[in-house]
Amino acid sequence: MRTRTLIPAMTLLLSVAACGSDEPEDEGPGTGATAETTAPDQRSTELVDPEGSSLGTAWLRDADDRTEIELDVSGLPEGLQDVSLFETADCESVNPEAPVIALPALSVLEDGTGALTTDVEDTALADLLEGEGLAVVITDATVDTEAGAGSDLPDSYLACGVFSE
């Protein structure tokens, strides 16, 4: 007898759950969503090493009077890694002596994974993206990228991704 009363209740529950909403689900950065599917005030880029292998993703989000930056990486050496933003639309033309913004260090775990979320205060996303583009570059904290005009960042960066308007 109980089985008969549970079946209609389960059927009702399943049919209600299947109906869902007509609104699209808000997929966050961890789901692989792109800027086009989440919000017009968010951009994402793939982080690649000098050989072109994917090491993760970086996101920029407009958040009132600031821009939020989020990195999610894997395959990097363990330890603290430097992260900087540069005004360029090409990872091969980054001037290591002219970072636009130095970000907090990225802590990479023993398994090669790391994540960083930080803000650029008093700077809107549109302002960061003005000009030719913006590159987020992760460098090995033990490599001297400020050695002078002879230094060559493209040979020493661990990962780079470019945002453009």
PDB file of N, CA and C in Angstrom, residues 28-65:
ATOM      1  N   GLY A  28      29.955  29.644 -13.061  1.00  0.00           N
ATOM      2  CA  GLY A  28      31.112  30.412 -12.621  1.00  0.00           C
ATOM      3  C   GLY A  28      32.381  29.959 -13.302  1.00  0.00           C
ATOM      4  N   PRO A  29      33.500  30.580 -12.956  1.00  0.00           N
ATOM      5  CA  PRO A  29      34.773  30.285 -13.579  1.00  0.00           C
ATOM      6  C   PRO A  29      35.193  28.833 -13.458  1.00  0.00           C
ATOM      7  N   GLY A  30      34.856  28.170 -12.372  1.00  0.00           N
ATOM      8  CA  GLY A  30      35.275  26.800 -12.180  1.00  0.00           C
ATOM      9  C   GLY A  30      34.587  25.815 -13.111  1.00  0.00           C
ATOM     10  N   THR A  31      33.547  26.248 -13.818  1.00  0.00           N
ATOM     11  CA  THR A  31      32.813  25.355 -14.700  1.00  0.00           C
ATOM     12  C   THR A  31      33.260  25.465 -16.145  1.00  0.00           C
ATOM     13  N   GLY A  32      34.237  26.290 -16.421  1.00  0.00           N
ATOM     14  CA  GLY A  32      34.718  26.438 -17.780  1.00  0.00           C
ATOM     15  C   GLY A  32      33.887  27.408 -18.597  1.00  0.00           C
ATOM     16  N   ALA A  33      33.044  28.202 -17.942  1.00  0.00           N
ATOM     17  CA  ALA A  33      32.215  29.152 -18.656  1.00  0.00           C
ATOM     18  C   ALA A  33      33.075  30.268 -19.238  1.00  0.00           C
ATOM     19  N   THR A  34      32.643  30.830 -20.351  1.00  0.00           N
ATOM     20  CA  THR A  34      33.370  31.933 -20.954  1.00  0.00           C
ATOM     21  C   THR A  34      32.671  33.234 -20.628  1.00  0.00           C
ATOM     22  N   ALA A  35      33.328  34.329 -20.937  1.00  0.00           N
ATOM     23  CA  ALA A  35      32.763  35.635 -20.647  1.00  0.00           C
ATOM     24  C   ALA A  35      31.422  35.830 -21.345  1.00  0.00           C
ATOM     25  N   GLU A  36      31.262  35.264 -22.537  1.00  0.00           N
ATOM     26  CA  GLU A  36      30.034  35.443 -23.279  1.00  0.00           C
ATOM     27  C   GLU A  36      28.845  34.751 -22.608  1.00  0.00           C
ATOM     28  N   THR A  37      29.083  33.668 -21.865  1.00  0.00           N
ATOM     29  CA  THR A  37      27.974  32.942 -21.260  1.00  0.00           C
ATOM     30  C   THR A  37      27.693  33.360 -19.826  1.00  0.00           C
ATOM     31  N   THR A  38      28.548  34.173 -19.231  1.00  0.00           N
ATOM     32  CA  THR A  38      28.314  34.524 -17.836  1.00  0.00           C
ATOM     33  C   THR A  38      27.854  35.961 -17.672  1.00  0.00           C
ATOM     34  N   ALA A  39      28.627  36.927 -18.098  1.00  0.00           N
ATOM     35  CA  ALA A  39      28.255  38.313 -17.905  1.00  0.00           C
ATOM     36  C   ALA A  39      29.038  39.188 -18.863  1.00  0.00           C
ATOM     37  N   PRO A  40      28.435  40.300 -19.290  1.00  0.00           N
ATOM     38  CA  PRO A  40      29.144  41.181 -20.211  1.00  0.00           C
ATOM     39  C   PRO A  40      30.321  41.890 -19.556  1.00  0.00           C
ATOM     40  N   ASP A  41      30.386  41.912 -18.228  1.00  0.00           N
ATOM     41  CA  ASP A  41      31.465  42.610 -17.534  1.00  0.00           C
ATOM     42  C   ASP A  41      32.531  41.639 -17.021  1.00  0.00           C
ATOM     43  N   GLN A  42      32.712  40.518 -17.714  1.00  0.00           N
ATOM     44  CA  GLN A  42      33.714  39.528 -17.342  1.00  0.00           C
ATOM     45  C   GLN A  42      34.447  39.071 -18.594  1.00  0.00           C
ATOM     46  N   ARG A  43      35.747  38.868 -18.474  1.00  0.00           N
ATOM     47  CA  ARG A  43      36.554  38.342 -19.581  1.00  0.00           C
ATOM     48  C   ARG A  43      37.377  37.182 -19.060  1.00  0.00           C
ATOM     49  N   SER A  44      37.685  36.233 -19.938  1.00  0.00           N
ATOM     50  CA  SER A  44      38.551  35.132 -19.555  1.00  0.00           C
ATOM     51  C   SER A  44      39.582  34.912 -20.645  1.00  0.00           C
ATOM     52  N   THR A  45      40.711  34.315 -20.262  1.00  0.00           N
ATOM     53  CA  THR A  45      41.744  33.964 -21.212  1.00  0.00           C
ATOM     54  C   THR A  45      42.451  32.707 -20.739  1.00  0.00           C
ATOM     55  N   GLU A  46      42.922  31.940 -21.675  1.00  0.00           N
ATOM     56  CA  GLU A  46      43.689  30.738 -21.362  1.00  0.00           C
ATOM     57  C   GLU A  46      45.120  31.146 -21.032  1.00  0.00           C
ATOM     58  N   LEU A  47      45.671  30.544 -20.000  1.00  0.00           N
ATOM     59  CA  LEU A  47      47.073  30.758 -19.634  1.00  0.00           C
ATOM     60  C   LEU A  47      47.891  29.644 -20.279  1.00  0.00           C
ATOM     61  N   VAL A  48      48.893  30.018 -21.056  1.00  0.00           N
ATOM     62  CA  VAL A  48      49.709  29.030 -21.756  1.00  0.00           C
ATOM     63  C   VAL A  48      51.185  29.242 -21.430  1.00  0.00           C
ATOM     64  N   ASP A  49      51.961  28.173 -21.541  1.00  0.00           N
ATOM     65  CA  ASP A  49      53.408  28.286 -21.341  1.00  0.00           C
ATOM     66  C   ASP A  49      54.049  28.701 -22.672  1.00  0.00           C
ATOM     67  N   PRO A  50      55.367  28.963 -22.693  1.00  0.00           N
ATOM     68  CA  PRO A  50      56.015  29.408 -23.932  1.00  0.00           C
ATOM     69  C   PRO A  50      55.858  28.431 -25.099  1.00  0.00           C
ATOM     70  N   GLU A  51      55.612  27.153 -24.819  1.00  0.00           N
ATOM     71  CA  GLU A  51      55.419  26.165 -25.885  1.00  0.00           C
ATOM     72  C   GLU A  51      53.962  26.102 -26.354  1.00  0.00           C
ATOM     73  N   GLY A  52      53.064  26.807 -25.677  1.00  0.00           N
ATOM     74  CA  GLY A  52      51.660  26.833 -26.071  1.00  0.00           C
ATOM     75  C   GLY A  52      50.761  25.858 -25.342  1.00  0.00           C
ATOM     76  N   SER A  53      51.282  25.142 -24.351  1.00  0.00           N
ATOM     77  CA  SER A  53      50.457  24.206 -23.576  1.00  0.00           C
ATOM     78  C   SER A  53      49.606  24.964 -22.555  1.00  0.00           C
ATOM     79  N   SER A  54      48.373  24.556 -22.409  1.00  0.00           N
ATOM     80  CA  SER A  54      47.452  25.202 -21.483  1.00  0.00           C
ATOM     81  C   SER A  54      47.812  24.851 -20.039  1.00  0.00           C
ATOM     82  N   LEU A  55      47.891  25.896 -19.203  1.00  0.00           N
ATOM     83  CA  LEU A  55      48.186  25.701 -17.786  1.00  0.00           C
ATOM     84  C   LEU A  55      47.080  26.241 -16.881  1.00  0.00           C
ATOM     85  N   GLY A  56      46.022  26.755 -17.474  1.00  0.00           N
ATOM     86  CA  GLY A  56      44.935  27.263 -16.650  1.00  0.00           C
ATOM     87  C   GLY A  56      44.189  28.394 -17.314  1.00  0.00           C
ATOM     88  N   THR A  57      43.451  29.126 -16.483  1.00  0.00           N
ATOM     89  CA  THR A  57      42.598  30.208 -16.961  1.00  0.00           C
ATOM     90  C   THR A  57      42.720  31.406 -16.034  1.00  0.00           C
ATOM     91  N   ALA A  58      42.580  32.589 -16.628  1.00  0.00           N
ATOM     92  CA  ALA A  58      42.525  33.840 -15.861  1.00  0.00           C
ATOM     93  C   ALA A  58      41.221  34.538 -16.209  1.00  0.00           C
ATOM     94  N   TRP A  59      40.609  35.172 -15.219  1.00  0.00           N
ATOM     95  CA  TRP A  59      39.378  35.930 -15.403  1.00  0.00           C
ATOM     96  C   TRP A  59      39.575  37.345 -14.899  1.00  0.00           C
ATOM     97  N   LEU A  60      38.949  38.289 -15.568  1.00  0.00           N
ATOM     98  CA  LEU A  60      38.829  39.669 -15.100  1.00  0.00           C
ATOM     99  C   LEU A  60      37.346  39.951 -14.969  1.00  0.00           C
ATOM    100  N   ARG A  61      36.931  40.517 -13.837  1.00  0.00           N
ATOM    101  CA  ARG A  61      35.523  40.845 -13.614  1.00  0.00           C
ATOM    102  C   ARG A  61      35.407  42.275 -13.124  1.00  0.00           C
ATOM    103  N   ASP A  62      34.474  43.014 -13.719  1.00  0.00           N
ATOM    104  CA  ASP A  62      34.177  44.364 -13.268  1.00  0.00           C
ATOM    105  C   ASP A  62      33.356  44.267 -11.993  1.00  0.00           C
ATOM    106  N   ALA A  63      33.805  44.917 -10.941  1.00  0.00           N
ATOM    107  CA  ALA A  63      33.123  44.848  -9.652  1.00  0.00           C
ATOM    108  C   ALA A  63      33.060  46.243  -9.041  1.00  0.00           C
ATOM    109  N   ASP A  64      32.071  47.026  -9.486  1.00  0.00           N
ATOM    110  CA  ASP A  64      31.883  48.408  -9.030  1.00  0.00           C
ATOM    111  C   ASP A  64      33.108  49.256  -9.344  1.00  0.00           C
ATOM    112  N   ASP A  65      33.822  49.703  -8.322  1.00  0.00           N
ATOM    113  CA  ASP A  65      34.957  50.607  -8.528  1.00  0.00           C
ATOM    114  C   ASP A  65      36.295  49.868  -8.562  1.00  0.00           C
TER     115      ASP A  65
END
